[in-house]
Each structure stands twice: as structure tokens, then as C-alpha cells.
Amino acid sequence: MTLQAIDTFAATRESSSSPLAAMPIAVTLVESVSAEALRKRAAQVLREVVGLDCAECLYVEGSGRWLGRDGDEVQFDCSDFSHPYAHVIRSGKALTLSVGDARTRLDHAGFQAQVVHLGAKKRLQVRPLRAKDGEQEWLGALLMVGEGSTFSALDDDPGMAAFEELLCQLWARLSREQGERHRSRALRDSLVKLNDGARRQALADQLSEDLLGQSTAMQTLRRQVVRAAETNLAVLLQGETGTGKDRVARALHQLSGRAKGPFMAINCAAIPEALLESELFGHAKGAFSGADHAQQGLISQADGGTLFLDEIGDMPLALQAKLLRVLESGRYRPLGASEERCADLRLVAATHQPLREHIRAQHFRADLYYRLGQFPLSLPPLAERRDDIAQLAQSFISDFCAREQRDDMGITPSALRLLQRREYPGNVRELKNLIDYACAMTPQGADIDAYVLPGEQESDAQASPNSQVNGTAYSLPNDIDDLRQTLRDVESAIIRQRLMHFGGNRAQAAASLGLPKRTLAHKCQLLELDTK
């Protein structure tokens, strides 16, 4: 259709003396690389060649409800007849009136702003622009302002008709091409996002081998770690003690672009204040008594890699100011040195302390807090991820067996239930220590049973009044509403305590309770104290 419009334009040029039929005009329009550029060139041609005071192409946006102007946020509702464009779009016919009449009859603020600087005696004409193909696609409207005689000549000018047809055909083609390019770009963007999403999910799945747990909280944390590792922002890990902040810090390093660089870590609470600055910044020879040789600090050693500052909340205020300067400028000065040095590192800090409260108490610098927390990560306590306890326990059992060269062992359902019910102020670290102890107390070839778990009987005893049966302590609930179940629980507690006392030896435990060994084994099975 565009070639046909060009042929029509060329034929008009041969049979008409209209200035709009000049071949350079067609070339100018055809060379437009976008619909917006075409509209601007067409308006410029009309102003310069025809001598119009104003010429402008408005476009119908995607939904067909609005007309827009290039480079302007003003929009014209196609159903609002307070401007002339709605009349033209609805009727499909050109509208001609004086600028004075337009000001009086049409009170749309955006339209009034278009014509406010024009003379009232000038004529205004709005023409509908529509591609004359099978779809009769609406493109927009053409606004022209000039002398009345000019429009009389244009109405009978075949060059204007050819110009308008060429404009519409080129506009429709460029709009379709732009739409296709936009769809292609959107498809490419969506594929990139899809690929990025798949890549990030693969990395998060890879992290599940180190950051254990399939709970929602842990899946969310692993995804956040992947996103944080893609940046070079300082990361602040916040969470209760024992939640695995050191593991998360190492995971951030391994997934980052600095993975081939060093990973240096220090616990700010474990080193005396007098030595911490030297450990971080290093010192020159003779910087203080006993400094017989120069020593690199962790900041220097972490150059090109990651520096992990655990328990950052315990860092002295004076040292906080020096650390802030390193983060902001990448420059530092070792103790006793005369020159500054540079370090390119990524900082990961961790704390279990409420830093905001420390800021209010003036024990921690607010500016350092915000600089450290460019990418904050909160680690969930074990109480919020109890579904992960079974997986964590089995992993810790496997680690113990490999470390101590023990045969593989499992854990009984009753022991797992006890683990699920426990409180863990020490979180995952406490669970690991608990499992290590239980593994050590479990006889070779047996599985971890409930009676070897430390602290259970003591906590039960503290919860309610104690009684003694043959020297064995057990607890009585305060609100008994099921005597049979209560007797079952008491019997279970007594047997667990007696088994623990004899290191799991059932023969000795049975003899101490005055029971045959077979009867004790049967009770252990009924009370789910053992899977055997």
C-alpha cells in the first residue's frame, strides 16, 4: 500500500503544479525512521511549504480512547466534545471554523492552550487521518491554522490529497513496525527475565546444600542471598544468635563476582578493643610497643574479596568512624603509617543486637548503620522454621558420623517429636550441639532415642511438681483431664530416665525397674521410645 501511495504521489506531481507534490517532500517523509519523526516532518512541510501558521499531527494512542501530542503530556479524550478532535474522530469528516469561534465554542483547556497565541480571524481546520487499507485504521488528526484562502486552495489541491494519503500510509507502516519491534523487545525482555529467574532459582537450589531447609522462610532467604550476591552493596545480616549468619556471609561471597578473591572474617566481640584496630587496619613497624615488624590488617588482606565483620554491634565508636571512611572512600591508614592505602572489598556485617536501640543510646553511629545496611537481610530463628528440624538433625548426624568415624545412625520418631517441641534460644547452633551430644551418647549400631536427648527431663521437672518413684523423678501435669494418657506419659518419662541412667542398657534398666527385659522392650515399642 505504501508503494501505491508513492506512485499516486508521483502521478500527482506530473499532473499538478502543487508545491506539496514536489519529490523532495516525498523523500523527506519516506526517510522518517519512526512515526513520531514522520509526524514532525509532515507538520514542518505544511508550515514551510504551504505557509500555515500552525500545523500539528496528533496520534490516537493504543486503546483508541485518547489523542496525544508528541512531547506533551496533554491528552484529548475522543469522547469529549469540548475540543474539535472528538467531532472529527466521531464523524470522520474535516471540521473548519475560525479561531475566534473555536475559542468561544470549545472550552477544553488543552485545546485552548494550543490556539491562545493565534489570531482570532485565522481559520482552523482539523482533518481525520486514517489509513485507507482493509482495516481502515485510525491514526489521528491533523490540525492546521492559516488564512481562509489557503484552505480554499488546499481543498481543491490534488497535491494535498496525495500528501495526506502518503502520510497516512507511511504512518500506518511505521506504527506496525514499531509495534512489532516493541513486541519483539518485550519478548526479548521477558525471555531475559525468564532466563534470569531460572538462573537465580538454580543458584538458590544450589544454596540449599549449605543453607539447609525447605521452609518458606529459608527459601525466601536463599533467593534474597542470590540477589544480594549480584550486587556490590554492603550487606547487613541481622538475626538471633545461632541462626547461621557466618554461613550466609560465606554463601554471599561464593556466589558473588569476588568468589575468586579472599574471604576474611573477624568477630568484633572476641578481640580486645586495643587489638581490634590493628587486626583490621594493620600496623607499621614500631607503631606501638611490641610492633617489631609491619603487619597487614584484614582490610588489606580482603582486597579484591569480601570482609565479614561478625558482631559489628560490639565495635567501639572510634573504630566505627574509621570503618565508615573505608566504606565511603576505599582508603585507610594502618596504625603508625604515614601514607594511606586503598582497598577494594565488599563488606558483610552481622549482629544479633538491636542496632537502632544502640543508635538511640549513642553506642552505634547512625551513618555507619545506614551505610552497612545497603542490602539488609534478616535470618529467621529456628522457631519460625520448625519444619526444617528433621532435615537439620539428619544432616548434623551425618556430619558427626563422618567426623567421628562412626557407623551411620538414624533418629527415632519419638526423639524427633521431642526436638520439634523444644524451645531453641540458641537456634540452629543449639540444635547442632544437642545432636552432637545425642550421637555421642547413642550406642554403636543404634539410633538416637528420646532418652539420650539432654535437658528434656530437667525441663519437664521444672514445669510442674515432682514426684519420686524408687528414686526416679517424673513430673505431674497441673491440669489432668485424661488419666490414661497421663499415666502413659509418666511411665514413658520414668523409662526414658532409667534408660539414660544405664546408658541405654535395657537389661540393667529392666532389672532396676523390676521388669523382665522382654516386658520393657514391649513397653518401649508401645510408648514409641524405639523403632525396633
Coordinates of N, CA and C in Angstrom, one line a residue, residues 91-303:
S91 N -17.1 11.8 13.5 CA -17.8 12.0 12.2 C -16.9 11.4 11.0
G92 N -15.6 11.4 11.2 CA -14.8 11.0 10.1 C -14.7 12.1 9.0
K93 N -15.1 13.3 9.3 CA -15.1 14.4 8.4 C -14.3 15.6 8.9
A94 N -13.7 16.4 8.0 CA -12.9 17.5 8.4 C -13.8 18.6 9.0
L95 N -13.3 19.4 9.9 CA -14.0 20.5 10.5 C -13.2 21.8 10.3
T96 N -13.9 22.8 9.8 CA -13.3 24.1 9.6 C -14.1 25.2 10.3
L97 N -13.4 26.0 11.0 CA -14.0 27.2 11.7 C -13.0 28.2 12.0
S98 N -13.4 29.4 12.4 CA -12.4 30.4 12.8 C -11.8 30.1 14.1
V99 N -10.6 30.7 14.4 CA -10.0 30.5 15.7 C -10.9 31.2 16.7
G100 N -11.5 32.3 16.4 CA -12.4 33.0 17.4 C -13.5 32.2 17.8
D101 N -14.2 31.5 16.8 CA -15.3 30.6 17.1 C -14.9 29.4 17.9
A102 N -13.7 28.9 17.6 CA -13.1 27.8 18.4 C -12.9 28.2 19.9
R103 N -12.4 29.4 20.1 CA -12.2 29.8 21.5 C -13.5 30.0 22.2
T104 N -14.6 30.4 21.5 CA -15.9 30.6 22.1 C -16.6 29.3 22.4
R105 N -16.6 28.4 21.4 CA -17.4 27.2 21.4 C -16.8 26.0 22.1
L106 N -15.5 26.0 22.1 CA -14.7 24.8 22.6 C -13.9 25.3 23.7
D107 N -14.2 24.7 24.9 CA -13.5 25.3 26.1 C -12.5 24.3 26.7
H108 N -12.1 23.3 26.0 CA -11.1 22.3 26.5 C -9.8 23.1 26.8
A109 N -9.3 22.9 28.0 CA -8.1 23.7 28.5 C -6.9 23.4 27.6
G110 N -6.7 22.1 27.3 CA -5.6 21.7 26.5 C -5.7 22.3 25.1
F111 N -6.9 22.3 24.5 CA -7.0 22.9 23.2 C -6.9 24.4 23.2
Q112 N -7.4 25.0 24.2 CA -7.3 26.5 24.3 C -5.8 26.9 24.4
A113 N -5.0 26.1 25.1 CA -3.6 26.4 25.2 C -2.9 26.3 23.8
Q114 N -3.5 25.4 22.9 CA -2.9 25.3 21.6 C -3.1 26.6 20.7
V115 N -4.3 27.2 20.9 CA -4.7 28.3 20.0 C -4.6 29.6 20.6
V116 N -4.2 29.7 21.9 CA -4.3 31.0 22.6 C -3.4 32.1 21.9
H117 N -2.3 31.7 21.3 CA -1.4 32.7 20.7 C -1.8 33.0 19.2
L118 N -2.8 32.4 18.7 CA -3.2 32.6 17.3 C -4.2 33.7 17.1
G119 N -4.2 34.3 16.0 CA -5.1 35.4 15.7 C -6.6 34.9 15.6
A120 N -7.5 35.7 16.1 CA -8.9 35.2 16.1 C -9.5 35.1 14.7
K121 N -9.0 35.9 13.8 CA -9.5 35.9 12.4 C -9.0 34.7 11.5
K122 N -8.0 34.0 12.1 CA -7.4 32.9 11.3 C -8.4 31.8 11.2
R123 N -8.3 31.0 10.2 CA -9.1 29.8 10.0 C -8.4 28.6 10.6
L124 N -9.2 27.7 11.2 CA -8.7 26.5 11.8 C -9.3 25.3 11.1
Q125 N -8.5 24.3 10.8 CA -9.1 23.1 10.1 C -8.5 21.9 10.8
V126 N -9.4 20.9 11.1 CA -8.9 19.6 11.7 C -9.4 18.5 10.7
R127 N -8.4 17.7 10.2 CA -8.7 16.7 9.3 C -8.5 15.3 10.0
P128 N -9.4 14.3 9.8 CA -9.1 13.0 10.3 C -8.0 12.3 9.5
L129 N -7.2 11.6 10.1 CA -6.1 10.8 9.5 C -6.4 9.3 9.7
R130 N -6.6 8.6 8.6 CA -7.0 7.2 8.7 C -6.3 6.5 7.5
A131 N -5.7 5.3 7.8 CA -5.0 4.5 6.8 C -6.1 3.9 5.9
K132 N -6.0 4.1 4.6 CA -7.1 3.6 3.7 C -6.7 2.2 3.2
D133 N -6.5 1.3 4.2 CA -6.3 -0.1 3.8 C -7.5 -0.9 4.3
G134 N -7.4 -2.2 4.3 CA -8.6 -3.1 4.6 C -9.1 -2.8 6.0
E135 N -8.2 -2.4 6.9 CA -8.7 -2.3 8.3 C -9.2 -0.9 8.6
Q136 N -9.0 0.1 7.7 CA -9.4 1.5 7.9 C -8.9 2.0 9.3
E137 N -7.6 1.8 9.5 CA -7.0 2.0 10.9 C -7.0 3.5 11.2
W138 N -7.5 3.9 12.4 CA -7.5 5.3 12.8 C -6.0 5.6 13.2
L139 N -5.5 6.7 12.8 CA -4.1 7.1 13.1 C -4.1 8.3 14.0
G140 N -5.0 9.3 13.7 CA -5.0 10.5 14.5 C -5.7 11.7 13.8
A141 N -5.3 12.9 14.0 CA -5.9 14.0 13.4 C -4.9 15.1 13.1
L142 N -5.1 15.9 12.0 CA -4.2 16.9 11.6 C -4.8 18.3 11.8
L143 N -4.1 19.0 12.7 CA -4.6 20.4 13.0 C -3.8 21.4 12.1
M144 N -4.5 22.3 11.4 CA -3.9 23.3 10.6 C -4.5 24.6 10.9
V145 N -3.8 25.7 10.9 CA -4.3 27.0 11.2 C -3.6 28.0 10.1
G146 N -4.4 28.7 9.4 CA -3.9 29.7 8.4 C -4.9 30.6 7.9
E147 N -4.6 31.2 6.8 CA -5.6 32.1 6.2 C -6.7 31.3 5.5
G148 N -7.9 32.0 5.4 CA -9.1 31.3 4.8 C -8.8 30.9 3.3
S149 N -8.1 31.8 2.6 CA -7.8 31.5 1.2 C -6.9 30.3 1.1
T150 N -6.0 30.1 2.0 CA -5.1 28.9 2.0 C -5.9 27.6 2.0
F151 N -6.9 27.5 2.9 CA -7.7 26.3 3.0 C -8.6 26.1 1.7
S152 N -9.1 27.2 1.1 CA -9.8 27.1 -0.1 C -9.0 26.4 -1.2
A153 N -7.7 26.8 -1.2 CA -6.8 26.3 -2.2 C -6.5 24.8 -1.9
L154 N -6.3 24.5 -0.6 CA -5.9 23.1 -0.3 C -7.1 22.2 -0.5
D155 N -8.3 22.6 -0.4 CA -9.5 21.7 -0.6 C -9.5 21.2 -2.0
D156 N -9.1 22.0 -2.9 CA -9.1 21.6 -4.4 C -7.7 21.2 -4.9
D157 N -6.8 21.0 -4.0 CA -5.4 20.7 -4.4 C -5.2 19.2 -4.4
P158 N -5.0 18.6 -5.6 CA -4.7 17.1 -5.6 C -3.4 16.8 -4.9
G159 N -2.5 17.8 -4.8 CA -1.2 17.5 -4.2 C -1.4 17.3 -2.7
M160 N -2.4 18.0 -2.1 CA -2.7 17.9 -0.7 C -3.3 16.5 -0.4
A161 N -4.2 16.1 -1.3 CA -4.8 14.7 -1.1 C -3.7 13.6 -1.2
A162 N -2.8 13.8 -2.2 CA -1.7 12.8 -2.3 C -0.7 12.8 -1.1
F163 N -0.5 14.0 -0.6 CA 0.4 14.2 0.5 C -0.2 13.5 1.7
E164 N -1.5 13.7 1.9 CA -2.2 13.2 3.1 C -2.3 11.6 3.0
E165 N -2.5 11.1 1.8 CA -2.5 9.7 1.6 C -1.2 9.0 1.9
L166 N -0.1 9.7 1.3 CA 1.3 9.2 1.6 C 1.6 9.2 3.1
L167 N 1.2 10.3 3.7 CA 1.5 10.5 5.2 C 0.8 9.3 6.0
C168 N -0.5 9.0 5.6 CA -1.2 8.0 6.3 C -0.6 6.6 6.1
Q169 N -0.3 6.3 4.9 CA 0.3 5.0 4.6 C 1.6 4.8 5.3
L170 N 2.5 5.8 5.2 CA 3.8 5.7 5.9 C 3.6 5.6 7.4
W171 N 2.7 6.4 7.9 CA 2.4 6.3 9.4 C 1.9 5.0 9.8
A172 N 1.0 4.4 9.1 CA 0.5 3.0 9.4 C 1.6 2.0 9.4
R173 N 2.4 2.1 8.3 CA 3.5 1.1 8.2 C 4.5 1.2 9.4
L174 N 4.9 2.5 9.7 CA 5.9 2.7 10.8 C 5.3 2.3 12.1
S175 N 4.0 2.5 12.3 CA 3.3 2.1 13.6 C 3.3 0.6 13.7
R176 N 3.0 -0.1 12.6 CA 3.1 -1.5 12.7 C 4.5 -2.0 13.0
E177 N 5.5 -1.4 12.3 CA 6.9 -1.9 12.5 C 7.3 -1.6 14.0
Q178 N 6.9 -0.4 14.4 CA 7.2 -0.1 15.8 C 6.6 -1.0 16.8
G179 N 5.3 -1.4 16.5 CA 4.6 -2.3 17.3 C 5.3 -3.7 17.3
E180 N 5.7 -4.1 16.2 CA 6.4 -5.4 16.1 C 7.7 -5.3 16.8
R181 N 8.4 -4.2 16.7 CA 9.7 -4.0 17.4 C 9.5 -4.0 18.9
H182 N 8.4 -3.3 19.3 CA 8.0 -3.3 20.7 C 7.7 -4.7 21.2
R183 N 6.9 -5.5 20.5 CA 6.6 -6.8 20.9 C 7.8 -7.7 20.9
S184 N 8.7 -7.5 19.9 CA 10.0 -8.3 19.9 C 10.8 -7.9 21.1
R185 N 10.9 -6.6 21.4 CA 11.7 -6.2 22.6 C 11.1 -6.7 23.9
A186 N 9.8 -6.6 23.9 CA 9.1 -7.2 25.1 C 9.3 -8.7 25.3
L187 N 9.3 -9.4 24.2 CA 9.6 -10.8 24.2 C 11.0 -11.1 24.6
R188 N 11.9 -10.3 24.1 CA 13.3 -10.5 24.5 C 13.5 -10.2 26.0
D189 N 12.9 -9.1 26.4 CA 13.0 -8.7 27.8 C 12.4 -9.8 28.7
S190 N 11.2 -10.4 28.3 CA 10.6 -11.4 29.1 C 11.4 -12.7 29.1
L191 N 12.1 -13.0 28.0 CA 13.0 -14.2 27.9 C 14.2 -13.9 28.8
V192 N 14.7 -12.7 28.8 CA 15.9 -12.4 29.7 C 15.5 -12.6 31.1
K193 N 14.3 -12.0 31.5 CA 13.8 -12.1 32.8 C 13.6 -13.6 33.2
L194 N 13.0 -14.4 32.2 CA 12.8 -15.8 32.5 C 14.1 -16.5 32.7
N195 N 15.1 -16.2 31.8 CA 16.4 -16.8 32.0 C 17.0 -16.4 33.3
D196 N 16.9 -15.1 33.6 CA 17.5 -14.7 34.9 C 16.8 -15.4 36.1
G197 N 15.5 -15.5 36.0 CA 14.7 -16.2 37.0 C 15.1 -17.6 37.2
A198 N 15.3 -18.3 36.0 CA 15.7 -19.7 36.1 C 17.2 -19.8 36.7
R199 N 18.0 -18.9 36.3 CA 19.4 -18.9 36.8 C 19.4 -18.6 38.3
R200 N 18.6 -17.7 38.7 CA 18.6 -17.4 40.1 C 18.0 -18.5 40.9
Q201 N 17.0 -19.2 40.4 CA 16.4 -20.3 41.1 C 17.4 -21.4 41.2
A202 N 18.2 -21.6 40.1 CA 19.2 -22.7 40.1 C 20.2 -22.4 41.2
L203 N 20.6 -21.1 41.3 CA 21.6 -20.8 42.4 C 21.0 -20.9 43.8
A204 N 19.7 -20.6 43.9 CA 19.1 -20.7 45.2 C 19.0 -22.2 45.5
D205 N 18.7 -23.1 44.5 CA 18.6 -24.5 44.8 C 20.0 -25.0 45.2
Q206 N 21.0 -24.5 44.5 CA 22.4 -24.9 44.9 C 22.7 -24.5 46.3
L207 N 22.2 -23.4 46.8 CA 22.5 -22.9 48.1 C 21.8 -23.8 49.2
S208 N 20.8 -24.6 48.8 CA 20.1 -25.4 49.7 C 21.0 -26.5 50.3
E209 N 22.1 -26.8 49.6 CA 23.0 -27.8 50.1 C 23.8 -27.2 51.3
D210 N 23.9 -25.9 51.4 CA 24.7 -25.3 52.5 C 23.7 -24.6 53.5
L211 N 22.7 -23.9 53.0 CA 21.7 -23.2 53.8 C 20.5 -24.2 53.9
L212 N 20.5 -25.1 54.8 CA 19.5 -26.2 54.8 C 18.1 -25.7 55.1
G213 N 17.1 -26.4 54.6 CA 15.8 -26.1 55.0 C 14.9 -25.9 53.8
Q214 N 13.7 -26.4 53.8 CA 12.7 -26.2 52.7 C 11.5 -25.4 53.2
S215 N 11.6 -24.8 54.4 CA 10.5 -24.0 54.8 C 10.5 -22.7 54.0
T216 N 9.3 -22.1 54.0 CA 9.1 -20.8 53.2 C 10.2 -19.8 53.6
A217 N 10.4 -19.7 54.9 CA 11.4 -18.7 55.4 C 12.8 -18.9 54.8
M218 N 13.2 -20.1 54.7 CA 14.6 -20.4 54.1 C 14.6 -20.3 52.6
Q219 N 13.5 -20.6 52.0 CA 13.5 -20.5 50.5 C 13.6 -19.0 50.2
T220 N 12.9 -18.2 50.9 CA 12.9 -16.7 50.7 C 14.3 -16.2 51.0
L221 N 14.9 -16.6 52.1 CA 16.3 -16.2 52.4 C 17.3 -16.5 51.3
R222 N 17.2 -17.8 50.8 CA 18.1 -18.1 49.7 C 18.0 -17.3 48.5
R223 N 16.7 -17.0 48.1 CA 16.5 -16.1 47.0 C 17.1 -14.7 47.2
Q224 N 16.9 -14.2 48.4 CA 17.5 -12.9 48.8 C 19.0 -12.9 48.7
V225 N 19.6 -14.0 49.2 CA 21.1 -14.1 49.1 C 21.6 -14.1 47.7
V226 N 20.9 -14.7 46.8 CA 21.3 -14.7 45.4 C 21.2 -13.3 44.8
R227 N 20.1 -12.6 45.1 CA 20.0 -11.2 44.6 C 21.1 -10.3 45.2
A228 N 21.4 -10.5 46.5 CA 22.4 -9.6 47.2 C 23.8 -9.9 46.6
A229 N 24.0 -11.2 46.2 CA 25.3 -11.6 45.7 C 25.6 -10.9 44.3
E230 N 24.5 -10.6 43.6 CA 24.7 -10.0 42.3 C 25.1 -8.5 42.3
T231 N 25.0 -7.9 43.5 CA 25.4 -6.5 43.7 C 26.7 -6.4 44.4
N232 N 27.2 -5.2 44.5 CA 28.4 -5.0 45.3 C 28.1 -4.2 46.6
L233 N 26.8 -4.2 46.9 CA 26.3 -3.4 48.1 C 26.8 -4.1 49.4
A234 N 27.0 -3.2 50.4 CA 27.3 -3.8 51.7 C 26.0 -4.5 52.3
V235 N 26.2 -5.6 52.9 CA 25.1 -6.4 53.4 C 25.2 -6.5 54.9
L236 N 24.0 -6.2 55.5 CA 23.9 -6.3 57.0 C 23.0 -7.5 57.3
L237 N 23.6 -8.5 58.0 CA 22.9 -9.7 58.4 C 22.4 -9.5 59.8
Q238 N 21.1 -9.6 60.0 CA 20.5 -9.4 61.4 C 19.7 -10.7 61.7
G239 N 19.9 -11.2 62.9 CA 19.2 -12.3 63.4 C 19.7 -12.8 64.7
E240 N 18.9 -13.6 65.4 CA 19.3 -14.1 66.7 C 20.6 -14.9 66.6
T241 N 21.2 -15.1 67.8 CA 22.4 -15.8 67.8 C 22.1 -17.3 67.4
G242 N 23.1 -17.9 66.7 CA 23.0 -19.2 66.3 C 22.1 -19.5 65.0
T243 N 21.7 -18.4 64.3 CA 20.9 -18.6 63.1 C 21.7 -18.8 61.8
G244 N 23.0 -18.8 61.9 CA 23.9 -19.1 60.7 C 24.3 -18.0 59.9
K245 N 24.6 -16.8 60.6 CA 25.0 -15.6 59.9 C 26.3 -15.8 59.2
D246 N 27.2 -16.6 59.8 CA 28.5 -16.8 59.1 C 28.4 -17.7 57.9
R247 N 27.5 -18.6 57.9 CA 27.2 -19.4 56.6 C 26.6 -18.6 55.5
V248 N 25.7 -17.7 55.9 CA 25.1 -16.8 54.9 C 26.2 -15.9 54.3
A249 N 27.1 -15.3 55.1 CA 28.2 -14.5 54.7 C 29.1 -15.2 53.7
R250 N 29.4 -16.5 54.0 CA 30.3 -17.2 53.0 C 29.5 -17.5 51.7
A251 N 28.2 -17.8 51.8 CA 27.4 -18.0 50.6 C 27.4 -16.8 49.8
L252 N 27.2 -15.6 50.4 CA 27.3 -14.3 49.6 C 28.6 -14.2 48.8
H253 N 29.7 -14.5 49.5 CA 31.0 -14.4 48.9 C 31.1 -15.4 47.7
Q254 N 30.7 -16.7 47.9 CA 30.9 -17.7 46.9 C 30.0 -17.4 45.7
L255 N 28.9 -16.8 45.8 CA 28.0 -16.5 44.7 C 28.3 -15.2 44.0
S256 N 29.2 -14.4 44.6 CA 29.4 -13.0 44.1 C 30.6 -13.1 43.0
G257 N 30.8 -11.9 42.4 CA 31.8 -11.8 41.4 C 33.2 -11.8 42.1
R258 N 33.2 -11.8 43.4 CA 34.5 -11.8 44.1 C 34.9 -13.2 44.7
A259 N 34.2 -14.2 44.2 CA 34.4 -15.5 44.7 C 35.8 -16.0 44.6
K260 N 36.6 -15.6 43.6 CA 38.0 -16.0 43.5 C 38.9 -15.2 44.4
G261 N 38.4 -14.1 45.0 CA 39.1 -13.3 45.9 C 39.1 -13.9 47.3
P262 N 39.8 -13.3 48.3 CA 39.8 -13.8 49.6 C 38.5 -13.5 50.4
F263 N 38.3 -14.4 51.4 CA 37.2 -14.2 52.3 C 37.8 -14.1 53.7
M264 N 37.8 -12.9 54.3 CA 38.4 -12.7 55.6 C 37.3 -12.4 56.6
A265 N 37.4 -13.0 57.8 CA 36.3 -12.8 58.8 C 36.9 -12.5 60.1
I266 N 36.2 -11.7 60.9 CA 36.6 -11.4 62.3 C 35.4 -11.2 63.1
N267 N 35.5 -11.7 64.4 CA 34.4 -11.4 65.3 C 34.8 -10.2 66.2
C268 N 34.1 -9.1 66.0 CA 34.4 -7.9 66.7 C 34.3 -8.0 68.2
A269 N 33.5 -9.0 68.7 CA 33.3 -9.1 70.1 C 34.3 -10.0 70.8
A270 N 35.1 -10.7 70.0 CA 36.0 -11.7 70.5 C 37.4 -11.1 70.7
I271 N 37.7 -9.9 70.2 CA 39.0 -9.3 70.2 C 39.0 -8.1 71.1
P272 N 40.0 -7.9 72.0 CA 40.0 -6.7 72.9 C 40.1 -5.5 72.0
E273 N 39.4 -4.4 72.5 CA 39.4 -3.1 71.8 C 40.7 -2.6 71.4
A274 N 41.8 -2.8 72.2 CA 43.1 -2.3 71.9 C 43.7 -3.0 70.7
L275 N 43.3 -4.3 70.5 CA 43.9 -5.0 69.4 C 43.0 -5.0 68.1
L276 N 41.8 -4.7 68.2 CA 40.9 -4.8 67.1 C 41.3 -3.9 65.9
E277 N 41.7 -2.6 66.3 CA 42.1 -1.7 65.2 C 43.3 -2.2 64.5
S278 N 44.3 -2.8 65.2 CA 45.4 -3.3 64.5 C 45.1 -4.5 63.6
E279 N 44.1 -5.4 64.1 CA 43.7 -6.5 63.4 C 43.0 -6.1 62.1
L280 N 42.2 -5.0 62.1 CA 41.5 -4.6 60.9 C 42.4 -3.8 60.0
F281 N 43.1 -2.8 60.5 CA 43.9 -1.9 59.6 C 45.3 -2.2 59.5
G282 N 45.8 -3.1 60.3 CA 47.3 -3.4 60.3 C 48.1 -2.4 60.9
H283 N 49.4 -2.6 61.0 CA 50.2 -1.5 61.6 C 51.6 -1.5 61.0
A284 N 52.3 -0.4 61.1 CA 53.7 -0.3 60.7 C 54.6 -0.7 61.8
K285 N 55.8 -1.0 61.4 CA 56.8 -1.4 62.4 C 57.1 -0.2 63.3
G286 N 57.1 -0.6 64.6 CA 57.3 0.4 65.7 C 56.1 1.3 66.0
A287 N 54.9 0.9 65.5 CA 53.7 1.7 65.7 C 53.3 1.7 67.2
F288 N 53.7 0.7 67.9 CA 53.4 0.6 69.3 C 54.4 -0.4 69.9
S289 N 54.4 -0.5 71.2 CA 55.3 -1.3 71.9 C 55.1 -2.8 71.5
G290 N 56.1 -3.5 71.1 CA 56.0 -4.8 70.7 C 55.7 -5.0 69.2
A291 N 55.5 -3.9 68.4 CA 55.4 -4.0 67.0 C 56.7 -4.1 66.3
D292 N 57.4 -5.2 66.4 CA 58.7 -5.4 65.8 C 58.8 -5.5 64.3
H293 N 57.6 -5.7 63.7 CA 57.6 -5.7 62.2 C 56.2 -5.3 61.8
A294 N 56.1 -4.8 60.5 CA 54.9 -4.4 60.0 C 53.9 -5.6 59.8
Q295 N 52.6 -5.3 59.9 CA 51.7 -6.4 59.7 C 50.5 -5.9 58.9
Q296 N 50.1 -6.7 58.0 CA 48.9 -6.4 57.2 C 47.6 -6.6 58.0
G297 N 46.6 -5.8 57.9 CA 45.3 -6.0 58.5 C 44.4 -6.7 57.6
L298 N 43.2 -7.1 58.2 CA 42.2 -7.8 57.4 C 41.7 -7.0 56.2
I299 N 41.6 -5.7 56.4 CA 41.2 -4.9 55.2 C 42.1 -5.0 54.1
S300 N 43.4 -5.0 54.3 CA 44.4 -5.2 53.2 C 44.3 -6.6 52.7
Q301 N 44.1 -7.6 53.5 CA 44.1 -9.0 53.1 C 42.8 -9.3 52.3
A302 N 41.7 -8.5 52.6 CA 40.5 -8.8 51.9 C 40.4 -8.0 50.6
D303 N 41.4 -7.3 50.2 CA 41.4 -6.6 48.9 C 41.0 -7.5 47.7

